[in-house]
GROMACS .gro file of C-alpha atoms in nm:
model
  291
    1MET     CA    1   2.534  -3.981  -0.821
    2THR     CA    2   2.354  -3.646  -0.877
    3LEU     CA    3   2.398  -3.393  -1.154
    4GLY     CA    4   2.696  -3.171  -1.085
    5SER     CA    5   2.891  -3.436  -0.896
    6THR     CA    6   3.265  -3.418  -0.940
    7MET     CA    7   3.298  -3.795  -0.926
    8SER     CA    8   3.412  -3.954  -1.248
    9THR     CA    9   3.192  -4.216  -1.408
   10PRO     CA   10   3.364  -4.529  -1.538
   11ARG     CA   11   3.339  -4.558  -1.914
   12SER     CA   12   3.099  -4.836  -1.994
   13LEU     CA   13   3.240  -5.130  -2.183
   14PRO     CA   14   3.106  -5.206  -2.533
   15GLN     CA   15   2.810  -5.438  -2.517
   16ALA     CA   16   2.839  -5.771  -2.696
   17PRO     CA   17   2.588  -5.809  -2.978
   18PRO     CA   18   2.288  -6.028  -2.898
   19ALA     CA   19   2.384  -6.391  -2.953
   20LEU     CA   20   2.082  -6.478  -3.166
   21GLY     CA   21   2.063  -6.161  -3.375
   22VAL     CA   22   1.729  -6.175  -3.557
   23LEU     CA   23   1.525  -6.459  -3.408
   24SER     CA   24   1.269  -6.602  -3.648
   25ILE     CA   25   0.943  -6.759  -3.532
   26HIS     CA   26   0.740  -6.972  -3.771
   27LEU     CA   27   0.389  -7.041  -3.652
   28ASP     CA   28   0.337  -7.286  -3.940
   29GLY     CA   29   0.522  -7.614  -3.960
   30ALA     CA   30   0.492  -7.655  -4.336
   31ARG     CA   31   0.388  -7.477  -4.654
   32CYS     CA   32   0.094  -7.239  -4.642
   33LYS     CA   33  -0.204  -7.285  -4.874
   34VAL     CA   34  -0.028  -7.097  -5.156
   35GLY     CA   35   0.185  -7.410  -5.189
   36CYS     CA   36   0.497  -7.274  -5.362
   37GLU     CA   37   0.703  -7.571  -5.475
   38PHE     CA   38   1.023  -7.389  -5.379
   39CYS     CA   39   0.913  -7.310  -5.021
   40TYR     CA   40   1.184  -7.394  -4.767
   41LEU     CA   41   0.912  -7.480  -4.514
   42GLY     CA   42   0.801  -7.758  -4.747
   43ASP     CA   43   1.142  -7.920  -4.711
   44ARG     CA   44   1.138  -7.928  -4.333
   45VAL     CA   45   1.175  -8.262  -4.162
   46ALA     CA   46   1.145  -8.357  -3.797
   47ALA     CA   47   1.454  -8.374  -3.578
   48GLU     CA   48   1.443  -8.752  -3.547
   49GLY     CA   49   1.289  -8.836  -3.883
   50GLY     CA   50   0.926  -8.909  -3.959
   51ALA     CA   51   0.640  -8.663  -3.980
   52LEU     CA   52   0.656  -8.305  -3.867
   53PRO     CA   53   0.510  -8.252  -3.518
   54SER     CA   54   0.151  -8.133  -3.527
   55GLY     CA   55   0.155  -7.944  -3.199
   56GLY     CA   56   0.254  -7.579  -3.173
   57LEU     CA   57   0.420  -7.354  -2.921
   58ASP     CA   58   0.158  -7.232  -2.677
   59LEU     CA   59   0.127  -6.865  -2.586
   60ARG     CA   60   0.283  -6.909  -2.241
   61GLN     CA   61   0.586  -7.079  -2.393
   62ILE     CA   62   0.627  -6.809  -2.657
   63GLU     CA   63   0.625  -6.531  -2.401
   64GLU     CA   64   0.863  -6.713  -2.168
   65ILE     CA   65   1.105  -6.794  -2.451
   66LEU     CA   66   1.114  -6.431  -2.559
   67ALA     CA   67   1.167  -6.322  -2.198
   68ARG     CA   68   1.471  -6.550  -2.164
   69LEU     CA   69   1.666  -6.547  -2.491
   70ASP     CA   70   1.930  -6.298  -2.604
   71TYR     CA   71   1.818  -6.155  -2.940
   72ARG     CA   72   1.821  -5.824  -3.124
   73GLU     CA   73   1.487  -5.852  -3.302
   74VAL     CA   74   1.205  -6.100  -3.352
   75ALA     CA   75   1.073  -6.174  -3.701
   76VAL     CA   76   0.748  -6.365  -3.750
   77ALA     CA   77   0.627  -6.506  -4.082
   78VAL     CA   78   0.248  -6.503  -4.122
   79SER     CA   79   0.085  -6.709  -4.397
   80GLU     CA   80  -0.271  -6.743  -4.523
   81PRO     CA   81  -0.511  -6.756  -4.348
   82ALA     CA   82  -0.380  -6.513  -4.088
   83GLY     CA   83  -0.671  -6.524  -3.841
   84PRO     CA   84  -0.552  -6.827  -3.639
   85ALA     CA   85  -0.213  -6.658  -3.584
   86LEU     CA   86  -0.351  -6.342  -3.422
   87PRO     CA   87  -0.343  -6.463  -3.056
   88ALA     CA   88   0.019  -6.577  -3.094
   89LEU     CA   89   0.113  -6.250  -3.264
   90ALA     CA   90  -0.039  -6.054  -2.975
   91ALA     CA   91   0.164  -6.263  -2.726
   92ILE     CA   92   0.484  -6.205  -2.926
   93ALA     CA   93   0.415  -5.830  -2.946
   94ARG     CA   94   0.365  -5.816  -2.566
   95ALA     CA   95   0.686  -6.006  -2.501
   96THR     CA   96   0.904  -5.802  -2.737
   97ALA     CA   97   0.759  -5.474  -2.608
   98ALA     CA   98   0.835  -5.578  -2.250
   99ARG     CA   99   1.200  -5.629  -2.350
  100GLY     CA  100   1.215  -5.313  -2.562
  101LYS     CA  101   1.294  -5.524  -2.872
  102PRO     CA  102   1.159  -5.459  -3.222
  103LEU     CA  103   0.911  -5.692  -3.389
  104ALA     CA  104   0.901  -5.755  -3.764
  105ILE     CA  105   0.606  -5.923  -3.935
  106THR     CA  106   0.662  -6.085  -4.274
  107THR     CA  107   0.346  -6.137  -4.477
  108THR     CA  108   0.189  -6.053  -4.814
  109ALA     CA  109  -0.028  -5.775  -4.950
  110ALA     CA  110  -0.312  -6.030  -4.984
  111VAL     CA  111  -0.291  -6.122  -4.614
  112LEU     CA  112  -0.288  -5.754  -4.518
  113ALA     CA  113  -0.597  -5.685  -4.727
  114ALA     CA  114  -0.784  -5.971  -4.559
  115GLU     CA  115  -0.656  -5.914  -4.202
  116PRO     CA  116  -0.507  -5.563  -4.148
  117GLY     CA  117  -0.460  -5.631  -3.776
  118VAL     CA  118  -0.193  -5.889  -3.851
  119VAL     CA  119   0.078  -5.620  -3.832
  120SER     CA  120  -0.046  -5.461  -3.509
  121GLY     CA  121   0.248  -5.389  -3.278
  122ALA     CA  122   0.513  -5.437  -3.548
  123GLN     CA  123   0.793  -5.185  -3.593
  124ARG     CA  124   0.874  -5.336  -3.932
  125VAL     CA  125   0.642  -5.486  -4.192
  126ASN     CA  126   0.807  -5.710  -4.452
  127LEU     CA  127   0.594  -5.765  -4.760
  128SER     CA  128   0.680  -6.073  -4.965
  129VAL     CA  129   0.680  -5.996  -5.337
  130ASP     CA  130   0.675  -6.268  -5.601
  131PRO     CA  131   0.411  -6.371  -5.857
  132ARG     CA  132   0.295  -6.673  -5.657
  133LYS     CA  133   0.190  -6.453  -5.364
  134GLY     CA  134  -0.017  -6.197  -5.550
  135THR     CA  135   0.047  -5.867  -5.718
  136VAL     CA  136   0.398  -5.762  -5.813
  137ALA     CA  137   0.284  -5.432  -5.967
  138ALA     CA  138   0.473  -5.144  -5.806
  139ARG     CA  139   0.170  -4.915  -5.795
  140ARG     CA  140  -0.050  -5.165  -5.608
  141ILE     CA  141   0.227  -5.256  -5.367
  142GLY     CA  142   0.286  -4.887  -5.304
  143LEU     CA  143  -0.081  -4.839  -5.217
  144ALA     CA  144  -0.068  -5.132  -4.972
  145ALA     CA  145   0.241  -4.983  -4.809
  146ARG     CA  146   0.075  -4.642  -4.779
  147ALA     CA  147  -0.226  -4.799  -4.608
  148VAL     CA  148   0.000  -4.971  -4.352
  149LYS     CA  149   0.189  -4.648  -4.284
  150ALA     CA  150  -0.136  -4.462  -4.227
  151SER     CA  151  -0.283  -4.725  -3.994
  152ALA     CA  152  -0.041  -4.691  -3.703
  153THR     CA  153   0.138  -4.424  -3.499
  154PRO     CA  154   0.431  -4.433  -3.517
  155SER     CA  155   0.412  -4.582  -3.864
  156PRO     CA  156   0.618  -4.900  -3.915
  157GLU     CA  157   0.911  -4.937  -4.149
  158ILE     CA  158   0.806  -5.107  -4.474
  159VAL     CA  159   1.046  -5.353  -4.638
  160LEU     CA  160   0.980  -5.545  -4.958
  161ILE     CA  161   1.120  -5.900  -4.970
  162VAL     CA  162   1.149  -5.956  -5.345
  163SER     CA  163   1.218  -6.322  -5.429
  164LEU     CA  164   1.373  -6.432  -5.756
  165SER     CA  165   1.132  -6.722  -5.785
  166ALA     CA  166   1.143  -6.776  -6.163
  167PRO     CA  167   1.362  -6.668  -6.459
  168SER     CA  168   1.078  -6.467  -6.614
  169PHE     CA  169   1.021  -6.268  -6.293
  170ALA     CA  170   1.395  -6.216  -6.253
  171GLU     CA  171   1.410  -6.070  -6.602
  172ARG     CA  172   1.124  -5.833  -6.525
  173LEU     CA  173   1.305  -5.715  -6.213
  174LEU     CA  174   1.637  -5.663  -6.389
  175GLY     CA  175   1.459  -5.489  -6.677
  176GLY     CA  176   1.320  -5.209  -6.459
  177ASP     CA  177   1.064  -5.346  -6.213
  178LEU     CA  178   1.317  -5.357  -5.928
  179ARG     CA  179   1.397  -4.990  -5.978
  180ALA     CA  180   1.025  -4.907  -5.966
  181LEU     CA  181   0.991  -5.090  -5.633
  182VAL     CA  182   1.301  -4.928  -5.481
  183GLU     CA  183   1.176  -4.581  -5.575
  184LEU     CA  184   0.828  -4.617  -5.422
  185PRO     CA  185   0.789  -4.327  -5.175
  186ASP     CA  186   0.627  -4.530  -4.898
  187ILE     CA  187   0.885  -4.811  -4.912
  188ASP     CA  188   1.181  -4.784  -4.677
  189LYS     CA  189   1.389  -5.077  -4.804
  190VAL     CA  190   1.390  -5.352  -5.065
  191ALA     CA  191   1.566  -5.686  -5.007
  192LEU     CA  192   1.651  -5.890  -5.316
  193ASN     CA  193   1.609  -6.248  -5.209
  194ALA     CA  194   1.742  -6.576  -5.352
  195LEU     CA  195   1.559  -6.905  -5.320
  196LYS     CA  196   1.716  -7.158  -5.085
  197PRO     CA  197   1.829  -7.405  -5.196
  198PRO     CA  198   1.901  -7.210  -5.516
  199PRO     CA  199   1.771  -7.347  -5.848
  200THR     CA  200   2.028  -7.423  -6.116
  201TRP     CA  201   1.952  -7.108  -6.316
  202CYS     CA  202   2.019  -6.886  -6.013
  203ASP     CA  203   2.391  -6.959  -5.991
  204ARG     CA  204   2.703  -6.749  -5.939
  205ALA     CA  205   2.715  -6.653  -6.308
  206PHE     CA  206   2.355  -6.530  -6.294
  207TRP     CA  207   2.424  -6.309  -5.991
  208LEU     CA  208   2.737  -6.160  -6.142
  209ARG     CA  209   2.545  -6.071  -6.460
  210ALA     CA  210   2.254  -5.938  -6.252
  211CYS     CA  211   2.483  -5.713  -6.047
  212ALA     CA  212   2.635  -5.578  -6.366
  213ARG     CA  213   2.289  -5.492  -6.501
  214LEU     CA  214   2.188  -5.338  -6.170
  215ALA     CA  215   2.513  -5.144  -6.128
  216PRO     CA  216   2.358  -4.792  -6.136
  217LEU     CA  217   2.087  -4.896  -5.888
  218LEU     CA  218   2.338  -5.070  -5.660
  219GLU     CA  219   2.575  -4.774  -5.671
  220ARG     CA  220   2.300  -4.541  -5.555
  221HIS     CA  221   2.105  -4.759  -5.314
  222LEU     CA  222   2.307  -5.066  -5.199
  223ASP     CA  223   2.283  -5.105  -4.820
  224ARG     CA  224   2.072  -4.790  -4.801
  225ARG     CA  225   1.743  -4.872  -4.975
  226LEU     CA  226   1.842  -5.190  -5.158
  227PHE     CA  227   1.985  -5.493  -4.978
  228LEU     CA  228   2.111  -5.828  -5.101
  229ASP     CA  229   2.008  -6.161  -4.954
  230CYS     CA  230   2.247  -6.306  -4.695
  231TYR     CA  231   2.327  -6.606  -4.918
  232VAL     CA  232   2.409  -6.385  -5.216
  233ALA     CA  233   2.615  -6.133  -5.021
  234ALA     CA  234   2.807  -6.381  -4.804
  235ARG     CA  235   2.852  -6.681  -5.033
  236ILE     CA  236   2.856  -6.543  -5.388
  237LEU     CA  237   2.981  -6.185  -5.360
  238GLN     CA  238   3.178  -6.242  -5.037
  239LEU     CA  239   3.064  -5.913  -4.887
  240GLY     CA  240   3.036  -6.045  -4.534
  241GLY     CA  241   2.987  -6.349  -4.317
  242CYS     CA  242   2.672  -6.544  -4.236
  243PRO     CA  243   2.447  -6.323  -4.020
  244ALA     CA  244   2.251  -6.627  -3.896
  245ARG     CA  245   1.874  -6.636  -3.881
  246PRO     CA  246   1.795  -6.883  -3.600
  247ASP     CA  247   1.440  -7.011  -3.588
  248ILE     CA  248   1.194  -7.167  -3.347
  249SER     CA  249   0.885  -7.338  -3.479
  250PRO     CA  250   0.592  -7.570  -3.390
  251GLY     CA  251   0.673  -7.886  -3.204
  252GLY     CA  252   0.953  -7.716  -3.011
  253GLU     CA  253   1.215  -7.718  -3.286
  254PHE     CA  254   1.525  -7.498  -3.306
  255ARG     CA  255   1.724  -7.431  -3.623
  256SER     CA  256   2.044  -7.230  -3.629
  257CYS     CA  257   1.947  -7.125  -3.984
  258VAL     CA  258   1.583  -7.066  -4.066
  259TYR     CA  259   1.631  -7.216  -4.412
  260GLN     CA  260   1.779  -7.552  -4.317
  261PRO     CA  261   1.545  -7.852  -4.350
  262SER     CA  262   1.642  -8.037  -4.031
  263PRO     CA  263   1.635  -7.878  -3.686
  264ASP     CA  264   1.944  -7.878  -3.468
  265PHE     CA  265   1.738  -8.011  -3.179
  266ARG     CA  266   1.396  -8.036  -3.017
  267PHE     CA  267   1.323  -7.873  -2.682
  268ARG     CA  268   1.058  -7.954  -2.424
  269ASP     CA  269   1.024  -7.615  -2.260
  270PRO     CA  270   1.173  -7.262  -2.255
  271GLU     CA  271   1.419  -7.354  -1.980
  272GLU     CA  272   1.571  -7.633  -2.188
  273LEU     CA  273   1.591  -7.409  -2.494
  274SER     CA  274   1.763  -7.133  -2.297
  275HIS     CA  275   2.012  -7.380  -2.150
  276ARG     CA  276   2.099  -7.536  -2.486
  277LEU     CA  277   2.150  -7.198  -2.649
  278ALA     CA  278   2.402  -7.074  -2.391
  279GLY     CA  279   2.709  -6.980  -2.591
  280PHE     CA  280   2.531  -7.005  -2.928
  281VAL     CA  281   2.733  -6.888  -3.227
  282ALA     CA  282   2.624  -6.851  -3.588
  283PRO     CA  283   2.707  -7.141  -3.820
  284SER     CA  284   3.050  -7.102  -3.977
  285VAL     CA  285   2.933  -7.256  -4.304
  286CYS     CA  286   2.613  -7.174  -4.494
  287PRO     CA  287   2.406  -7.492  -4.543
  288PHE     CA  288   2.348  -7.411  -4.910
  289PRO     CA  289   2.611  -7.486  -5.176
  290ILE     CA  290   2.678  -7.242  -5.457
  291PRO     CA  291   2.565  -7.390  -5.790
   0.00000   0.00000   0.00000
């Protein structure tokens, strides 16, 4: 039909949201060299028991998987050292660009300083912030974010993933450090993240007290510049359902929630994965109890 035609155009039906939402890819099968004792990767077990598989997804498989599956965005976590991950990251960037899908890279300021190219091709850069992963000083994080913004055109969105990894750090955040991070000019968003599984001190009572202390900040920035972790929002505050963060990782493992220790299943190739995920729906129950 040409411009000016008098023929009516049928109204297009609403498109169903992508089944997988944000698809996570972990290129590591276990903890990185930082070795945080609370790392959910450290709790991962193989689908049929025993040791984690040592093999990884090859580049051809990664690109074919991302060409087949129905997702909104791909998020890749990159640990130290980042160098070995660069070929896989390039393959993921090619595949997402070919589909017109955004790519998010989650890493740390230390990784960025050592390997700036790790975020090449990303539309979003998530910087993990907790004392075990390097600086938590707002000024230094702001400088790292500014450098990332200046290194690419168009500049990527910068999101801070701030993890409540210890009571002392939580107190610093509630006492003013979180506000300083949210108000950094080169930061687009801050996500306040709970450990999974949650430690005993980070229970429902803690989060209710924390929200009361953060009330002015939440009133101004909640769901605009400041976002709450899915576990906290859905399970504790009951602000929404589980958004699901499905995950594929080395050895051909699929998890319907990136944080769960055991995979739902192993797959041999992209065709099998695509077949088994036909009709996928997010888990109805979060795998983590509320302490």
